[in-house]
Coordinates of C-alpha atoms and ligand atoms in Angstrom, one line a residue:
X1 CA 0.0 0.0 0.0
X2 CA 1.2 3.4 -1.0
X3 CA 0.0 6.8 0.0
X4 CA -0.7 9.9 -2.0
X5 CA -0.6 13.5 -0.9
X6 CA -4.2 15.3 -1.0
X7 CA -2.2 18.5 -2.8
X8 CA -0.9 15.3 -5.8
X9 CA 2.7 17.3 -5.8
X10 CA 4.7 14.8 -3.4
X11 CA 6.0 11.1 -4.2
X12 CA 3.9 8.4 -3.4
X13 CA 5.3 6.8 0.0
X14 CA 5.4 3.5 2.1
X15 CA 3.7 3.7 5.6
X16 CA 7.0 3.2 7.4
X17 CA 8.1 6.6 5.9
X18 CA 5.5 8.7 6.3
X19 CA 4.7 7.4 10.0
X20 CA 7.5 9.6 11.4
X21 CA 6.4 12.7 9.7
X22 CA 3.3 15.7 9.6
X23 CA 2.3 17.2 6.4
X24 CA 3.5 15.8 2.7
X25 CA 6.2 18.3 1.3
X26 CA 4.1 20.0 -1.0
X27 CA 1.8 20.7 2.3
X28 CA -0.9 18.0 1.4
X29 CA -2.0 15.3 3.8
X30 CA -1.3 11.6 3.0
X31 CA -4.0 8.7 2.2
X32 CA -4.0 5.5 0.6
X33 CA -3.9 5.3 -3.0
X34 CA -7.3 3.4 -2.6
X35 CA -9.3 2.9 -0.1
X36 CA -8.9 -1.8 0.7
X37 CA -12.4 -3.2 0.3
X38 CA -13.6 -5.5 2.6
X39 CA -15.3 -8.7 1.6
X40 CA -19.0 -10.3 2.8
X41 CA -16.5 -13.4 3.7
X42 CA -14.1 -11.5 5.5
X43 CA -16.5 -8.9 7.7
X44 CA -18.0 -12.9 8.6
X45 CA -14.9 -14.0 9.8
X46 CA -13.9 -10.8 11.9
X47 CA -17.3 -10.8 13.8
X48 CA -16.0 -12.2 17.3
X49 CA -12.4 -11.8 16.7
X50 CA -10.4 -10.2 19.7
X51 CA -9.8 -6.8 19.4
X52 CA -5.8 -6.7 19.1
X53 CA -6.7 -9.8 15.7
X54 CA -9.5 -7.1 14.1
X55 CA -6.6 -4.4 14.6
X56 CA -3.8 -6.6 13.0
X57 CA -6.5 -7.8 10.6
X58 CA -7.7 -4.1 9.3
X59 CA -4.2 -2.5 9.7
X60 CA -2.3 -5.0 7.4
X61 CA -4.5 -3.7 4.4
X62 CA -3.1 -0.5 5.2
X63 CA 0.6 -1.4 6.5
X64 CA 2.7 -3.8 4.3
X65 CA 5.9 -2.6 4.8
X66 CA 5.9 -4.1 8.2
X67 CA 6.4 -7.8 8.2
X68 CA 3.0 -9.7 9.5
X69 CA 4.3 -11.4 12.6
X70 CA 5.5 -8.3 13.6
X71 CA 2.8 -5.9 13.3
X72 CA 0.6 -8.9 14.9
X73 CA 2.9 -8.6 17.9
X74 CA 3.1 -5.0 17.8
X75 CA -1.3 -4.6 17.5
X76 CA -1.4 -7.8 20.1
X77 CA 0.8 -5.8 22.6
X78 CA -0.9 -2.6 22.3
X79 CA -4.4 -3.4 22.5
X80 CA -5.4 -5.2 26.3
X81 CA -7.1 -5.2 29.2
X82 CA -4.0 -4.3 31.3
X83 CA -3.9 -1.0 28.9
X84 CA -7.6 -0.2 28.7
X85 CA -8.3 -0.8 32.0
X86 CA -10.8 2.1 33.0
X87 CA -13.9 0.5 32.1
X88 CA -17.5 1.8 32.9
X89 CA -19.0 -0.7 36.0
X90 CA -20.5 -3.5 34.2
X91 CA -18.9 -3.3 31.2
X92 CA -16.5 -5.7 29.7
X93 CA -13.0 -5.3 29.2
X94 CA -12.2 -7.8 26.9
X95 CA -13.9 -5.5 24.5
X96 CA -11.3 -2.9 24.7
X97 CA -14.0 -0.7 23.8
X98 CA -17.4 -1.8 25.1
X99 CA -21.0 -0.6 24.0
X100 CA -23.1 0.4 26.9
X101 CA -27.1 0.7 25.7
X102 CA -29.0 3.6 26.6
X103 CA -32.0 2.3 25.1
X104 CA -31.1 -1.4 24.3
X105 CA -30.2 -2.1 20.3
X106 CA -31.3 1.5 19.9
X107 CA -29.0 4.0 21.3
X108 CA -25.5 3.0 22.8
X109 CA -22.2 4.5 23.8
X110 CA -18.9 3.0 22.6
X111 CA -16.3 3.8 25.4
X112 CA -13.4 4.6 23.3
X113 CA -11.4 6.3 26.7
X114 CA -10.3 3.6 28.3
X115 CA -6.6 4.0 28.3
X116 CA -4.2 5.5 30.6
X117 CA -5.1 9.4 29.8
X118 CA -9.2 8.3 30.1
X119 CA -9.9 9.8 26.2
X120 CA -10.0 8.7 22.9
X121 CA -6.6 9.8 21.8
X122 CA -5.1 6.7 23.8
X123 CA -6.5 4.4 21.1
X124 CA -4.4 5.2 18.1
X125 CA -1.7 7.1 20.2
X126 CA -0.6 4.1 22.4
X127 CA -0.3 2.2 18.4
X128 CA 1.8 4.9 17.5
X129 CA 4.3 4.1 20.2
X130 CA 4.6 1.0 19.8
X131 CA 5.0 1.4 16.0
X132 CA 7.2 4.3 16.5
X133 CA 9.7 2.4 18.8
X134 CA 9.7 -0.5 16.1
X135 CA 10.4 1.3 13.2
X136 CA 13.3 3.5 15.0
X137 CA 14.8 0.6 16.3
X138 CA 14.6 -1.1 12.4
X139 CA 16.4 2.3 11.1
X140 CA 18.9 2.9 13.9
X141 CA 17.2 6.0 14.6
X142 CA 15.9 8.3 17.4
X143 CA 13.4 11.2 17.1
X144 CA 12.8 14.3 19.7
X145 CA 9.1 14.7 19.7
X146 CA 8.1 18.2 20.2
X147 CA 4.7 19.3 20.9
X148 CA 2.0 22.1 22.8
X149 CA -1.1 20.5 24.3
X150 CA -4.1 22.2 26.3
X151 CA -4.7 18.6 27.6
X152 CA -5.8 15.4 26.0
X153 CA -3.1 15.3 22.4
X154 CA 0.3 15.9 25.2
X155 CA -0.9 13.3 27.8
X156 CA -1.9 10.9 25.2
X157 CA 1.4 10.8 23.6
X158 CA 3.3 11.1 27.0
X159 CA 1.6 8.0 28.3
X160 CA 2.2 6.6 24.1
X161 CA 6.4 7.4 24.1
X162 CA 7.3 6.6 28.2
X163 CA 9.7 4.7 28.6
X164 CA 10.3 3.9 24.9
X165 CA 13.8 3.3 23.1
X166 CA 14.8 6.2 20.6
X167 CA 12.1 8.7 21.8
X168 CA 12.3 11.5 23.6
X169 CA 9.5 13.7 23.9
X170 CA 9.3 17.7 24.9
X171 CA 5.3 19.2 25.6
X172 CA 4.8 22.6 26.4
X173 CA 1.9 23.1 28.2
X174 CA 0.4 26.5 29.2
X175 CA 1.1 27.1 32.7
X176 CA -1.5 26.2 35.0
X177 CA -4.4 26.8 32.5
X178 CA -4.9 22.8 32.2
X179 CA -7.6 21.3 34.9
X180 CA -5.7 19.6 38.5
X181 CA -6.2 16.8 37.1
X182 CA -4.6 16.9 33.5
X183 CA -2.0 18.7 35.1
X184 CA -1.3 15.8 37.5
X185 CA -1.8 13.3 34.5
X186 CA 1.1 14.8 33.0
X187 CA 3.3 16.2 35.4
X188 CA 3.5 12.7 37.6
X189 CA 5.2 11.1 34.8
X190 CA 9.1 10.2 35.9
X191 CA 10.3 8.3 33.2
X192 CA 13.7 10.1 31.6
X193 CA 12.5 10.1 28.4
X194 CA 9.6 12.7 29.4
X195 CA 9.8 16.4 29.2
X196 CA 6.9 18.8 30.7
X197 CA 7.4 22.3 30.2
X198 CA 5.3 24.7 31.4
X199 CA 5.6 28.1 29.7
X200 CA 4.2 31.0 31.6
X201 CA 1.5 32.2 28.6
X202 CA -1.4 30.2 27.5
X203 CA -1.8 27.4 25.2
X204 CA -1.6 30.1 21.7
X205 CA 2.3 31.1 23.3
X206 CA 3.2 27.2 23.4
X207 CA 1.8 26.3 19.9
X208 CA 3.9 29.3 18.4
X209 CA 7.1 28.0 20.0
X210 CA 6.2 24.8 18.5
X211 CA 5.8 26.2 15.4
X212 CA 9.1 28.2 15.6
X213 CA 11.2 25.3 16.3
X214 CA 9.4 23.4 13.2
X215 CA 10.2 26.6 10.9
X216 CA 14.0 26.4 11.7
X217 CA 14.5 23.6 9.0
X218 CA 18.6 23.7 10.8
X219 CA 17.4 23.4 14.1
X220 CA 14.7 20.9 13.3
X221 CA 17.0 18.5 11.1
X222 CA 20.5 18.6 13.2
X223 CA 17.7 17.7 16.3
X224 CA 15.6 15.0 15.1
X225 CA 12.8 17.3 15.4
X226 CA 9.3 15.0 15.0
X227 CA 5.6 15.5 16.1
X228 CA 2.3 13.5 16.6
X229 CA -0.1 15.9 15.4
X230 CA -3.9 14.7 14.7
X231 CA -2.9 14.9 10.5
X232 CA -0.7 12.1 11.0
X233 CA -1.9 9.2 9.0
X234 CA -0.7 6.0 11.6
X235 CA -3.5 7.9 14.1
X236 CA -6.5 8.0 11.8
X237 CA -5.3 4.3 10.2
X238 CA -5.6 3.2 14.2
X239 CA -9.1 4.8 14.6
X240 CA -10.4 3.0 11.6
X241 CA -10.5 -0.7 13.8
X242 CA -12.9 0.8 16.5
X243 CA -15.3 1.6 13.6
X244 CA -15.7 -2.1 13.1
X245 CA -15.2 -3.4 16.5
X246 CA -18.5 -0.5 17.5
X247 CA -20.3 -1.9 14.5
X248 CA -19.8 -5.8 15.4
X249 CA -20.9 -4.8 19.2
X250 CA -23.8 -3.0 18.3
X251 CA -25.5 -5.4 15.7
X252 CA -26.2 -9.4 15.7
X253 CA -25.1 -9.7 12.1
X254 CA -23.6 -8.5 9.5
X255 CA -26.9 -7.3 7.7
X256 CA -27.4 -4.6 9.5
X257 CA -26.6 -1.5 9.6
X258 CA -25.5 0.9 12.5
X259 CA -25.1 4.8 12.7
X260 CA -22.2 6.6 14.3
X261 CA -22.6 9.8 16.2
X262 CA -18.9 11.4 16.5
X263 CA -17.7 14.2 18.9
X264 CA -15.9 16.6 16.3
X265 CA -12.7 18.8 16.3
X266 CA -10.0 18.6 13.7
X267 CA -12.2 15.5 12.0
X268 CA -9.5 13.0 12.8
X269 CA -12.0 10.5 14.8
X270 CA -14.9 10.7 12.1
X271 CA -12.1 10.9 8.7
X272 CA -11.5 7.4 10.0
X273 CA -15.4 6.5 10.0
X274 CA -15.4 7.9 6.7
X275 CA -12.6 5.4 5.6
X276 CA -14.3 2.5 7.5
X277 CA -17.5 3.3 5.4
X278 CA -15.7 3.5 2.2
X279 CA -14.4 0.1 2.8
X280 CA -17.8 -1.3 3.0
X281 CA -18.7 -1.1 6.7
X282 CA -21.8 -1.2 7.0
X283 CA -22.6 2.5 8.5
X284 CA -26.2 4.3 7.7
X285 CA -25.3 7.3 9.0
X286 CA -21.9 9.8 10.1
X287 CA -23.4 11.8 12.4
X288 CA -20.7 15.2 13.2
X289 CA -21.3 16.7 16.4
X290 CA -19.9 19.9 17.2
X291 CA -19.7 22.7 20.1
X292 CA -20.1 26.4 19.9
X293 CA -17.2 26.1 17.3
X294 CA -19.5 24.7 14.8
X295 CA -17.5 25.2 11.5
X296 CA -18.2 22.0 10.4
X297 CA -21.9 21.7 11.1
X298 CA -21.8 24.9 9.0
X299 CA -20.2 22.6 6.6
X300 CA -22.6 20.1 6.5
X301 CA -25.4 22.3 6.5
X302 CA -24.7 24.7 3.7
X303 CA -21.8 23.7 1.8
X304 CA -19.6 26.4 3.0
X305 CA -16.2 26.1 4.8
X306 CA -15.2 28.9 6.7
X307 CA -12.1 28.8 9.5
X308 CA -12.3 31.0 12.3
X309 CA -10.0 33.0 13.6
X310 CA -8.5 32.9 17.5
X311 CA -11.1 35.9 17.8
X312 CA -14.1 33.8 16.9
X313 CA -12.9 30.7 18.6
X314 CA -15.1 30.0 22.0
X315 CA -13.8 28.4 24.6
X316 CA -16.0 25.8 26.0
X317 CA -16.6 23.0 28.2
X318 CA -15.7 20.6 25.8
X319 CA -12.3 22.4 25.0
X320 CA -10.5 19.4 22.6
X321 CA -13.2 20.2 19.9
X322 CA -12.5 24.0 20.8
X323 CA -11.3 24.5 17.0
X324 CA -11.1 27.3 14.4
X325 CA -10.1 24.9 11.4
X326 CA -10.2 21.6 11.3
X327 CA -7.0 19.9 10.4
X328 CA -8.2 16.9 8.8
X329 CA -11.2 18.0 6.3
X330 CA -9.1 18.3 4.1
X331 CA -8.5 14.2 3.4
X332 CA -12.7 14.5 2.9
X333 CA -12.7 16.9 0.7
X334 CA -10.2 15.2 -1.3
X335 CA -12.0 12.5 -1.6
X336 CA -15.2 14.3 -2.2
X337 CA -14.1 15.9 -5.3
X338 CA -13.0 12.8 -6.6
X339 CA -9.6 12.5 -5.7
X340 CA -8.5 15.8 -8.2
X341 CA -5.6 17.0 -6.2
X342 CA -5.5 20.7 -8.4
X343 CA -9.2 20.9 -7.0
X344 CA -7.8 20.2 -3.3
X345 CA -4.5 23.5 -4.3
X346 CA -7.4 25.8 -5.4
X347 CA -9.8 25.4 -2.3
X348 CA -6.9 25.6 0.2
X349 CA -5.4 28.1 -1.6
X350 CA -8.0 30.2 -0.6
X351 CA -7.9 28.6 3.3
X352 CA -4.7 29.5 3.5
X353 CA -4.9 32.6 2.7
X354 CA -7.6 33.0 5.6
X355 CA -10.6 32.9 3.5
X356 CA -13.2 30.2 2.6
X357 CA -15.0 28.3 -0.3
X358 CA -18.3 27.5 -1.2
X359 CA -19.3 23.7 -2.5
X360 CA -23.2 24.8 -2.8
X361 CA -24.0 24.8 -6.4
X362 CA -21.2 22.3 -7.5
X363 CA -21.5 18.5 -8.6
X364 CA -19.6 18.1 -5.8
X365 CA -22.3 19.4 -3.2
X366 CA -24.8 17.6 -5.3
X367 CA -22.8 14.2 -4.6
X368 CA -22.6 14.6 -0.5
X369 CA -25.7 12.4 0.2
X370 CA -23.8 9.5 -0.7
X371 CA -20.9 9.6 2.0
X372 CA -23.8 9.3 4.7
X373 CA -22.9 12.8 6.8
X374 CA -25.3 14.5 9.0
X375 CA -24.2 17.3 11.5
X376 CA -25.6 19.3 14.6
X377 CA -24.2 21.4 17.6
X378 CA -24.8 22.3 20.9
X379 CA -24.0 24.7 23.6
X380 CA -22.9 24.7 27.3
X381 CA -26.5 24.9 28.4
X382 CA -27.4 21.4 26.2
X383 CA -24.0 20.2 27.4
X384 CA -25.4 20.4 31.1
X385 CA -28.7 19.5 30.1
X386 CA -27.4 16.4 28.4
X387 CA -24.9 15.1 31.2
X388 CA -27.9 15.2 34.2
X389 CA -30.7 13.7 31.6
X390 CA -28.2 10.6 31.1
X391 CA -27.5 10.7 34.8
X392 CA -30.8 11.0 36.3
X393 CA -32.3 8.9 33.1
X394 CA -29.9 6.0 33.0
X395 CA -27.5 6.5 35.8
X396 CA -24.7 7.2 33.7
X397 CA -22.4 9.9 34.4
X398 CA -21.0 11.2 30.8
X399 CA -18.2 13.5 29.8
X400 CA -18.4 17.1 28.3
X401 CA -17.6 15.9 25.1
X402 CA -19.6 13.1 25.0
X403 CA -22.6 15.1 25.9
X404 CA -22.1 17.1 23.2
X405 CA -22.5 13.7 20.7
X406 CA -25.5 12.2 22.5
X407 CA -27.7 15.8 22.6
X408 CA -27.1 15.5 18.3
X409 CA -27.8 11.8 18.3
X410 CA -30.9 12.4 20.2
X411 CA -31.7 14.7 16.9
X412 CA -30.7 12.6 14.5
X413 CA -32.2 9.1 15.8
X414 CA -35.7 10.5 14.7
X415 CA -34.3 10.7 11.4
X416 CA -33.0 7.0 11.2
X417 CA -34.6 4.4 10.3
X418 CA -36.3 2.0 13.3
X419 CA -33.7 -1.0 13.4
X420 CA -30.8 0.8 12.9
X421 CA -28.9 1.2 15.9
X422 CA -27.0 4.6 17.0
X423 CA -23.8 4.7 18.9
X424 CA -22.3 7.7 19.8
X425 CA -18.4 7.3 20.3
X426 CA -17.6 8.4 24.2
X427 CA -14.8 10.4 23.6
X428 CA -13.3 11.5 27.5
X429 CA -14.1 10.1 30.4
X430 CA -16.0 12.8 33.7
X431 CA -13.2 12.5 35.9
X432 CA -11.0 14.8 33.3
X433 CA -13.8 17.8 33.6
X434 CA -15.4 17.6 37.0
X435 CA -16.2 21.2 37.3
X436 CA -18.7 20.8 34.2
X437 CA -19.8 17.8 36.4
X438 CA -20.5 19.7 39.2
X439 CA -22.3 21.9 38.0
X440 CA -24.7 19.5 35.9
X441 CA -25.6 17.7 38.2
X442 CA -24.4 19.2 41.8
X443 CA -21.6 16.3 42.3
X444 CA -17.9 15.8 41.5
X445 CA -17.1 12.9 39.6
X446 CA -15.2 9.6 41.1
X447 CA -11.9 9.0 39.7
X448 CA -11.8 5.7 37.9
X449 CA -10.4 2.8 40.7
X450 CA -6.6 3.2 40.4
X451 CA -6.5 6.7 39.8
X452 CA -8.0 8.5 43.1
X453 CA -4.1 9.6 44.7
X454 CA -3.1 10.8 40.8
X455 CA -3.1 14.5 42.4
X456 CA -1.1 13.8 45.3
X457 CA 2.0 12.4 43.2
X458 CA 5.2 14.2 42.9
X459 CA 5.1 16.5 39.6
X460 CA 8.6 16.7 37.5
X461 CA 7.6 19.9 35.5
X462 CA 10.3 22.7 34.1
X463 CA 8.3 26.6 34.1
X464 CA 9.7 28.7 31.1
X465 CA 9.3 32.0 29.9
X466 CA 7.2 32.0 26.3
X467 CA 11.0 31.9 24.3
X468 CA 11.6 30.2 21.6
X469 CA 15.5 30.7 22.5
X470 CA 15.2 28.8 26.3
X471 CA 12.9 26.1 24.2
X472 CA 16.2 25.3 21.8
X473 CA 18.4 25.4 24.9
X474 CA 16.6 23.4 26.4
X475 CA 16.1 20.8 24.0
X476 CA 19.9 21.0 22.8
X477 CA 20.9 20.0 26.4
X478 CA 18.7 16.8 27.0
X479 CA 18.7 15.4 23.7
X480 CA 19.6 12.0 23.7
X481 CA 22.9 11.3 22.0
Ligands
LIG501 C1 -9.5 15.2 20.5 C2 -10.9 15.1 21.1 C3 -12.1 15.3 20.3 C4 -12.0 15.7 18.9 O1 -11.5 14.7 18.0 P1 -11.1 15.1 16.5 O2 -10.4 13.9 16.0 O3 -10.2 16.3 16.7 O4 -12.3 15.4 15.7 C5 -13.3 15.0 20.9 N1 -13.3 14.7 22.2 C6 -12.2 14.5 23.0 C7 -12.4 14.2 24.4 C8 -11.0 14.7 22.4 O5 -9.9 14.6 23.2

């Protein structure tokens, strides 16, 4: 399997090479040549496989330049129990990621935040570690992973990279604008190969450090400078398996046909619905839910794209969908006007530029019905709403995020035919916003067994001023060597 740039202006490339990198050269993102399709015979024989086999068994369509025992081992270590232990009461870990039914064989959640930072990033981030640590040690390489987080991407890929041979990793984080407990998730970590850096600014200040560093194509070569952005393809390629394992969960054969209601930032989770559906999953319905930062509801409503700037960005109570463009669209669009990468240049030539385009009126526009997309939003007060209906309702305490999926799925499930079932991806678990918690529904939430005394732990964390300079220094003086 090979993979094109969405810009059509960079070489095709194996997966090993482009696993390590962001953008394509020519600024593009990458995605398989062609999207594998998946046989009546083999979606029979996956139904009831383990979760680590239906990861080794999608992902091999997808990764052939990693020999099959290998990535077997790689996809068996990364995906157990032991890993994705933080399971809802009642549910089963086996599953890696369970379905719990709100209304049975009608309306479920899929708990895809399990893993050690309690959201969905774990899935394909603890993959990437593992793959990264294989592929480094193949090459005789090492890579110094650079990043800025507001919370979930940094702790995902700290708990991803620990401990691993050939990594190092640096996050900036804005200092103490991140909740006591992501804070403690991250700053607890001891392992040598872990950098936390707090820079005294908020999380805009960090990013354009990051950024910085990145520009100085010097600095960023003679350093081993690397990143695990949400545009990186090994992520979305991860996320596609949960697709199938939600679909297998939530029906009693292969028949049927299931809808998927997907808490929406930068479009990385639902790009890999997309794919899953383009293989031949079975999926009725992508359902895009969005906050107050509903750029691509707008989308899906009216055909027009149109990134905000920091200005118009609101910052909510679900802040990892708090997003002003969304970094992944752009493997959609590519595929929704038919693959013609000049098409892709001329749209995000105007995006770039800080501007927007308008599909309304195009054959393109006039084809969307076919990928399956719906969209809706919400706001704080449905947020709230949302989280003490499910509580009081069901006796299920849901996240911020999550909230925001179910109060659009609760839309949409009108619209969908009786039989089909609706499962709305649970994207964080409570523990990681308790003052939105609190104030839904006049409790804090309990940390999941295991985790109660994360606060109390010693913190190893470095405050900096907002310089790119004391950034280098620092980097140039715990590299490894
Ligand atoms: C990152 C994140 C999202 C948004 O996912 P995208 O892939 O950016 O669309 C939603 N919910 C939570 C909890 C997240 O961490």
């Amino acid at each position: 399997m090979r993979y094109i740039s969405t810009r059509g202006q960079s070489p095709a490339q194996g997966f090993c090479d482009i696993l390590l990198g962001g953008l394509a050269p020519d600024g593009g993102l990458y995605l398989p040549e062609s999207y594998p399709q998946i046989t009546r015979a083999e979606l029979d024989a996956w139904r009831g496989l383990s979760y680590a086999d239906l990861a080794y068994a999608i992902l091999s369509k997808f990764i052939t330049d990693i020999p099959a025992g290998d990535l077997k081992a790689i996809c068996q270590k990364t995906y157990t129990p032991q890993v994705y232990c933080y399971t809802r009461a009642g549910s089963n870990a086996n599953d890696i990621t369970p379905v719990t039914w709100l209304n049975q064989n009608r309306l479920g959640l899929q708990e895809l935040s399990n893993g050690p930072t309690l959201a969905f990033k774990d899935m394909a981030m603890q993959l990437l570690g593992n793959l990264f640590e294989y592929v480094l040690k193949q090459r005789g390489e090492s890579i110094n992973i650079l990043g800025a987080t507001s919370g979930d991407t940094g702790s995902a890929a700290e708990y991803a990279m620990r401990g691993k041979d050939g990594v190092t990793v640096f996050m900036l984080s804005p200092d103490g604008k991140m909740s006591a407990f992501q804070r403690a998730q991250m700053y607890s970590l001891q392992d040598e190969n872990i950098y936390n850096l707090a820079v005294r600014g908020m999380f805009d200040d960090a990013q354009d450090i990051v950024k910085a560093v990145s520009n100085d194509a010097a600095f960023k070569a003679k350093y081993r400078i690397g990143a695990v952005n949400s545009i990186n393809w090994g992520r979305v390629a991860a996320q596609i398996v949960y697709y199938f394992q939600g679909y297998f969960l939530a029906t009693q054969h292969n028949d049927q046909q299931v809808a998927f209601c997907v808490p929406s930032g930068n479009f990385g989770n639902i790009c890999a619905g997309h794919i899953a559906r383009q293989m031949g999953l079975p999926i009725a319905k992508l359902i895009l839910a969005t906050n107050e930062n509903n750029v691509l509801d707008e989308f899906f409503s009216t055909g027009v794209y149109r990134p905000r700037g920091t200005a118009e960005t609101h910052v909510t109570s679900s802040p990892s969908m708090d997003i002003s463009k969304a970094s992944n669209f752009e493997r959609f669009i590519f595929d929704l006007v038919g693959r013609d990468a000049a098409k892709v240049r001329e749209l995000w030539a105007k995006v770039d530029a800080g501007g927007a385009f308008d599909l309304n009126g195009t054959p393109y526009w006039a084809d969307i019905a076919k990928y399956g997309f719906a969209s809706g939003s919400s706001t704080h007060a449905d947020r709230l709403n949302t989280i003490r209906e499910v509580w009081v309702q069901y006796q299920l305490l849901i996240d911020t995020h999550t909230a925001d999926g179910v109060k659009v799925a609760q839309e949409q499930i009108k619209l969908l035919p009786e039989g089909i079932a609706m499962v709305v991806l649970e994207t964080a678990q409570p523990a990681k916003f308790a003052e939105t918690i609190q104030e839904a529904i006049g409790q804090l939430p309990q940390p999941p067994k295991g985790l109660e005394h994360l606060e109390t732990l010693p913190q190893r964390v470095e405050v900096i001023d907002p310089d790119v300079n004391v950034v280098k220094a620092f980097i140039q003086q715990h590299v490894a060597v």
